[in-house]
Amino acid sequence: MFPRTRPVLFVIAHGSRDPRHAATVRALVRRVREQRPQLRVETGFLDFNSPSVPEVLESLDAEGVRDVIALPLLLTRAFHAKSDIPAVLSQAPPRLRIRQAAVLGPSPLLLTALDQRLYEAGLSPADKSSTGVVLASAGSSDPEAIAVIAEIAREWRHTGWCAVRPAFASASLPRTQDAVRELRALGVRTVAVAPYVIAPGFLPDRIARGAADADVLAQVLGPSPEVARLLVRRYDEARAGFRVVGRVARVPVLA
């Protein structure tokens, strides 16, 4: 049994026709439950997969749950975080009190997770000074989201990598393959591609194809311990302070 006084953590993922996406999301949620056993964690999807966000909210309401923290499983504040998720949460049963937590990024925990994925792919900390990395994200038409990715690349470069270049699988430029070529032209000894995405799917596969000429391709962030810790952190932040906007509350983006 879970404490009734503690809000339910409701992880909202995008969803995908690719079955690896939902499987990875659920593996990440299992890791969150392992880290915080007394916390009730539910999962819903905006599209393609079940249960849908409205289905989960209706079920929680029927059980008598009243407090929910909705956490977007997103790395940047783009369209889904700004529009889609608030819109679907605004249609929740009226007895539910919902707080929309901040998206996951940016955060030092994500940089640590990216490092770990590169080490798992064959690199080591000793390789940093001779390795250029492509920070490959899904992409967005939102200028704020693009600016955040560029800033993350600059910050990650300061941790010791020879160079870090942002790239995008859709909507924005450069593409992964172009960033790989740019690093090659700079004379970087080793070129690595680090997908800045949570779960496999169509766009991560495009990133992988764009990494064909790279020396190293890391796996997606997936159910890494750092990402799970970050979900718990965003939940705690949302509990600690929030501002109400209509029936849905939002917390500020914190590092």
Tab-separated table of C-alpha atoms in Angstrom:
chain	number	residue	atom	x	y	z
A	1	MET	CA	0.000	0.000	0.000
A	2	PHE	CA	1.120	3.566	-0.757
A	3	PRO	CA	0.642	6.553	1.585
A	4	ARG	CA	-2.542	8.437	0.636
A	5	THR	CA	-0.933	11.732	1.619
A	6	ARG	CA	1.778	11.380	-1.024
A	7	PRO	CA	0.905	12.486	-4.578
A	8	VAL	CA	1.030	9.843	-7.273
A	9	LEU	CA	3.869	10.297	-9.758
A	10	PHE	CA	2.326	10.101	-13.218
A	11	VAL	CA	4.985	9.732	-15.921
A	12	ILE	CA	3.708	10.922	-19.303
A	13	ALA	CA	5.556	9.571	-22.337
A	14	HIS	CA	5.035	10.454	-25.973
A	15	GLY	CA	4.398	6.947	-27.262
A	16	SER	CA	5.494	5.263	-30.483
A	17	ARG	CA	4.516	2.555	-32.927
A	18	ASP	CA	7.937	1.044	-32.186
A	19	PRO	CA	7.429	-1.479	-29.355
A	20	ARG	CA	10.920	-0.727	-28.009
A	21	HIS	CA	9.706	2.728	-26.969
A	22	ALA	CA	7.043	1.597	-24.490
A	23	ALA	CA	9.274	-1.229	-23.225
A	24	THR	CA	12.051	1.260	-22.454
A	25	VAL	CA	9.674	3.671	-20.730
A	26	ARG	CA	8.353	0.886	-18.538
A	27	ALA	CA	11.891	-0.256	-17.694
A	28	LEU	CA	12.721	3.289	-16.618
A	29	VAL	CA	9.607	3.464	-14.441
A	30	ARG	CA	10.555	0.158	-12.800
A	31	ARG	CA	13.928	1.665	-11.908
A	32	VAL	CA	12.176	4.702	-10.397
A	33	ARG	CA	10.063	2.373	-8.255
A	34	GLU	CA	13.226	0.610	-7.101
A	35	GLN	CA	14.758	3.923	-6.068
A	36	ARG	CA	11.614	5.117	-4.232
A	37	PRO	CA	9.643	1.997	-3.168
A	38	GLN	CA	7.060	3.959	-1.172
A	39	LEU	CA	6.167	6.126	-4.169
A	40	ARG	CA	3.296	5.106	-6.415
A	41	VAL	CA	4.316	5.578	-10.058
A	42	GLU	CA	1.925	5.297	-13.004
A	43	THR	CA	2.623	5.617	-16.723
A	44	GLY	CA	0.515	6.992	-19.560
A	45	PHE	CA	1.135	7.773	-23.222
A	46	LEU	CA	0.053	10.672	-25.392
A	47	ASP	CA	-0.258	8.521	-28.495
A	48	PHE	CA	0.109	5.013	-29.968
A	49	ASN	CA	0.517	3.085	-26.702
A	50	SER	CA	-1.754	2.246	-23.806
A	51	PRO	CA	-2.810	3.228	-21.294
A	52	SER	CA	-3.538	6.708	-22.570
A	53	VAL	CA	-3.177	9.732	-20.313
A	54	PRO	CA	-6.976	10.191	-19.942
A	55	GLU	CA	-7.409	6.494	-19.090
A	56	VAL	CA	-4.901	6.711	-16.264
A	57	LEU	CA	-6.425	9.899	-14.880
A	58	GLU	CA	-9.925	8.412	-14.942
A	59	SER	CA	-8.671	5.300	-13.156
A	60	LEU	CA	-6.906	7.309	-10.450
A	61	ASP	CA	-10.014	9.402	-9.894
A	62	ALA	CA	-12.174	6.288	-9.608
A	63	GLU	CA	-9.821	4.940	-6.915
A	64	GLY	CA	-10.202	8.104	-4.875
A	65	VAL	CA	-6.738	9.524	-5.602
A	66	ARG	CA	-6.747	13.292	-5.320
A	67	ASP	CA	-3.149	14.513	-5.770
A	68	VAL	CA	-1.133	13.776	-8.893
A	69	ILE	CA	2.222	15.057	-10.104
A	70	ALA	CA	2.342	14.754	-13.882
A	71	LEU	CA	5.914	14.474	-15.101
A	72	PRO	CA	6.551	14.859	-18.853
A	73	LEU	CA	9.122	12.305	-19.984
A	74	LEU	CA	10.715	14.964	-22.176
A	75	LEU	CA	14.202	16.440	-22.347
A	76	THR	CA	13.229	19.951	-23.483
A	77	ARG	CA	10.287	22.314	-23.116
A	78	ALA	CA	8.981	22.105	-26.660
A	79	PHE	CA	5.454	21.751	-28.072
A	80	HIS	CA	4.451	18.638	-26.129
A	81	ALA	CA	5.410	20.145	-22.762
A	82	LYS	CA	3.969	23.570	-23.519
A	83	SER	CA	0.756	22.583	-25.300
A	84	ASP	CA	-0.139	18.899	-25.657
A	85	ILE	CA	0.331	17.821	-22.064
A	86	PRO	CA	-1.333	20.872	-20.430
A	87	ALA	CA	-4.256	20.441	-22.821
A	88	VAL	CA	-4.858	16.791	-21.943
A	89	LEU	CA	-4.368	17.432	-18.217
A	90	SER	CA	-6.921	20.243	-18.323
A	91	GLN	CA	-9.545	17.643	-19.268
A	92	ALA	CA	-8.847	15.506	-16.200
A	93	PRO	CA	-11.639	14.640	-13.738
A	94	PRO	CA	-12.357	17.773	-11.698
A	95	ARG	CA	-11.646	16.151	-8.335
A	96	LEU	CA	-8.012	15.533	-9.246
A	97	ARG	CA	-5.437	18.117	-8.169
A	98	ILE	CA	-2.666	17.914	-10.770
A	99	ARG	CA	0.765	19.474	-10.658
A	100	GLN	CA	2.759	19.462	-13.900
A	101	ALA	CA	6.433	18.988	-13.082
A	102	ALA	CA	9.327	20.385	-15.072
A	103	VAL	CA	10.734	18.481	-18.026
A	104	LEU	CA	13.892	16.494	-17.373
A	105	GLY	CA	16.443	18.699	-19.067
A	106	PRO	CA	18.740	20.372	-18.703
A	107	SER	CA	20.440	18.673	-15.775
A	108	PRO	CA	23.961	17.589	-14.810
A	109	LEU	CA	22.509	14.122	-14.252
A	110	LEU	CA	21.783	13.873	-17.973
A	111	LEU	CA	25.376	14.784	-18.833
A	112	THR	CA	26.526	12.020	-16.501
A	113	ALA	CA	24.130	9.599	-18.186
A	114	LEU	CA	25.460	10.602	-21.615
A	115	ASP	CA	29.030	10.004	-20.436
A	116	GLN	CA	28.077	6.580	-19.112
A	117	ARG	CA	26.460	5.565	-22.387
A	118	LEU	CA	29.635	6.544	-24.256
A	119	TYR	CA	31.788	4.572	-21.825
A	120	GLU	CA	29.506	1.569	-22.279
A	121	ALA	CA	30.050	1.929	-26.042
A	122	GLY	CA	33.808	1.555	-25.630
A	123	LEU	CA	35.217	4.935	-24.660
A	124	SER	CA	36.837	5.827	-21.337
A	125	PRO	CA	37.463	9.061	-19.445
A	126	ALA	CA	41.005	8.985	-20.821
A	127	ASP	CA	39.565	9.321	-24.357
A	128	LYS	CA	37.803	12.610	-23.676
A	129	SER	CA	40.577	14.958	-24.820
A	130	SER	CA	40.857	13.243	-28.212
A	131	THR	CA	37.156	12.572	-28.856
A	132	GLY	CA	34.641	14.848	-30.501
A	133	VAL	CA	31.012	14.115	-29.679
A	134	VAL	CA	27.816	14.749	-31.601
A	135	LEU	CA	24.971	15.489	-29.179
A	136	ALA	CA	22.140	14.137	-31.329
A	137	SER	CA	18.624	15.091	-30.262
A	138	ALA	CA	15.254	14.405	-31.848
A	139	GLY	CA	14.890	18.024	-32.982
A	140	SER	CA	12.182	20.642	-32.640
A	141	SER	CA	10.752	23.666	-34.393
A	142	ASP	CA	10.714	25.474	-31.038
A	143	PRO	CA	13.608	27.989	-30.839
A	144	GLU	CA	13.759	27.661	-27.051
A	145	ALA	CA	14.313	23.917	-27.277
A	146	ILE	CA	17.010	24.326	-29.943
A	147	ALA	CA	18.808	26.948	-27.850
A	148	VAL	CA	18.762	24.614	-24.852
A	149	ILE	CA	20.401	21.810	-26.852
A	150	ALA	CA	23.115	24.188	-28.031
A	151	GLU	CA	23.761	25.325	-24.461
A	152	ILE	CA	23.935	21.712	-23.241
A	153	ALA	CA	26.542	20.991	-25.938
A	154	ARG	CA	28.639	23.938	-24.712
A	155	GLU	CA	28.373	22.828	-21.093
A	156	TRP	CA	29.234	19.231	-21.947
A	157	ARG	CA	32.316	20.401	-23.881
A	158	HIS	CA	33.587	22.015	-20.674
A	159	THR	CA	33.670	18.605	-18.938
A	160	GLY	CA	36.663	17.572	-21.033
A	161	TRP	CA	35.512	16.362	-24.441
A	162	CYS	CA	37.646	17.624	-27.338
A	163	ALA	CA	34.566	19.088	-29.047
A	164	VAL	CA	30.798	18.729	-28.824
A	165	ARG	CA	28.462	19.566	-31.681
A	166	PRO	CA	24.644	19.554	-31.459
A	167	ALA	CA	22.665	17.785	-34.189
A	168	PHE	CA	19.006	17.042	-34.842
A	169	ALA	CA	17.073	14.158	-36.368
A	170	SER	CA	14.199	16.368	-37.547
A	171	ALA	CA	12.914	19.944	-37.855
A	172	SER	CA	16.312	21.576	-37.318
A	173	LEU	CA	19.843	21.479	-38.703
A	174	PRO	CA	22.526	20.197	-38.715
A	175	ARG	CA	21.766	16.516	-39.122
A	176	THR	CA	23.863	13.921	-37.302
A	177	GLN	CA	25.887	12.987	-40.385
A	178	ASP	CA	26.724	16.647	-41.035
A	179	ALA	CA	28.017	17.121	-37.489
A	180	VAL	CA	30.094	13.947	-37.842
A	181	ARG	CA	31.647	15.324	-41.049
A	182	GLU	CA	32.354	18.651	-39.356
A	183	LEU	CA	34.257	16.950	-36.560
A	184	ARG	CA	36.187	14.879	-39.086
A	185	ALA	CA	37.129	18.058	-40.947
A	186	LEU	CA	38.486	19.516	-37.706
A	187	GLY	CA	40.879	16.574	-37.483
A	188	VAL	CA	39.354	15.055	-34.360
A	189	ARG	CA	40.924	11.640	-33.712
A	190	THR	CA	37.739	9.874	-32.581
A	191	VAL	CA	34.159	10.860	-33.403
A	192	ALA	CA	31.323	9.621	-31.214
A	193	VAL	CA	27.556	10.098	-31.435
A	194	ALA	CA	25.516	10.330	-28.238
A	195	PRO	CA	21.724	10.200	-28.741
A	196	TYR	CA	20.056	12.724	-26.444
A	197	VAL	CA	16.796	10.789	-26.424
A	198	ILE	CA	15.027	8.656	-23.818
A	199	ALA	CA	13.798	5.671	-25.801
A	200	PRO	CA	14.249	3.944	-29.171
A	201	GLY	CA	11.992	4.757	-32.096
A	202	PHE	CA	11.855	6.331	-35.537
A	203	LEU	CA	13.999	9.407	-34.801
A	204	PRO	CA	16.644	7.564	-32.743
A	205	ASP	CA	16.950	5.126	-35.655
A	206	ARG	CA	17.539	8.111	-37.944
A	207	ILE	CA	20.262	9.299	-35.565
A	208	ALA	CA	21.869	5.852	-35.742
A	209	ARG	CA	21.879	5.941	-39.544
A	210	GLY	CA	23.466	9.382	-39.442
A	211	ALA	CA	26.201	7.987	-37.209
A	212	ALA	CA	27.347	5.476	-39.846
A	213	ASP	CA	30.682	7.256	-40.337
A	214	ALA	CA	31.327	7.826	-36.633
A	215	ASP	CA	33.695	5.637	-34.635
A	216	VAL	CA	31.353	5.195	-31.672
A	217	LEU	CA	27.579	5.204	-31.320
A	218	ALA	CA	26.134	5.229	-27.817
A	219	GLN	CA	22.771	3.790	-26.841
A	220	VAL	CA	19.780	5.972	-25.962
A	221	LEU	CA	19.540	7.182	-22.369
A	222	GLY	CA	16.812	4.662	-21.544
A	223	PRO	CA	16.470	3.310	-18.005
A	224	SER	CA	19.807	4.629	-16.791
A	225	PRO	CA	20.191	5.165	-13.018
A	226	GLU	CA	20.811	8.866	-13.590
A	227	VAL	CA	17.596	9.358	-15.546
A	228	ALA	CA	15.637	7.497	-12.872
A	229	ARG	CA	17.190	9.716	-10.184
A	230	LEU	CA	16.225	12.759	-12.223
A	231	LEU	CA	12.585	11.660	-12.379
A	232	VAL	CA	12.555	11.355	-8.597
A	233	ARG	CA	14.208	14.770	-8.292
A	234	ARG	CA	11.624	16.440	-10.532
A	235	TYR	CA	8.876	14.804	-8.477
A	236	ASP	CA	10.365	16.142	-5.250
A	237	GLU	CA	10.716	19.621	-6.747
A	238	ALA	CA	7.098	19.587	-7.827
A	239	ARG	CA	5.989	18.628	-4.324
A	240	ALA	CA	8.117	21.365	-2.776
A	241	GLY	CA	6.793	24.306	-4.742
A	242	PHE	CA	4.452	25.045	-7.599
A	243	ARG	CA	2.272	27.821	-8.999
A	244	VAL	CA	-1.300	27.121	-9.987
A	245	VAL	CA	-2.460	27.795	-13.546
A	246	GLY	CA	-6.153	26.968	-13.708
A	247	ARG	CA	-6.573	23.419	-12.431
A	248	VAL	CA	-3.066	22.399	-13.479
A	249	ALA	CA	0.020	23.582	-11.619
A	250	ARG	CA	3.451	23.960	-13.142
A	251	VAL	CA	6.828	24.111	-11.444
A	252	PRO	CA	9.764	26.088	-12.867
A	253	VAL	CA	12.541	24.345	-14.798
A	254	LEU	CA	15.335	23.587	-12.359
A	255	ALA	CA	18.764	22.073	-12.885
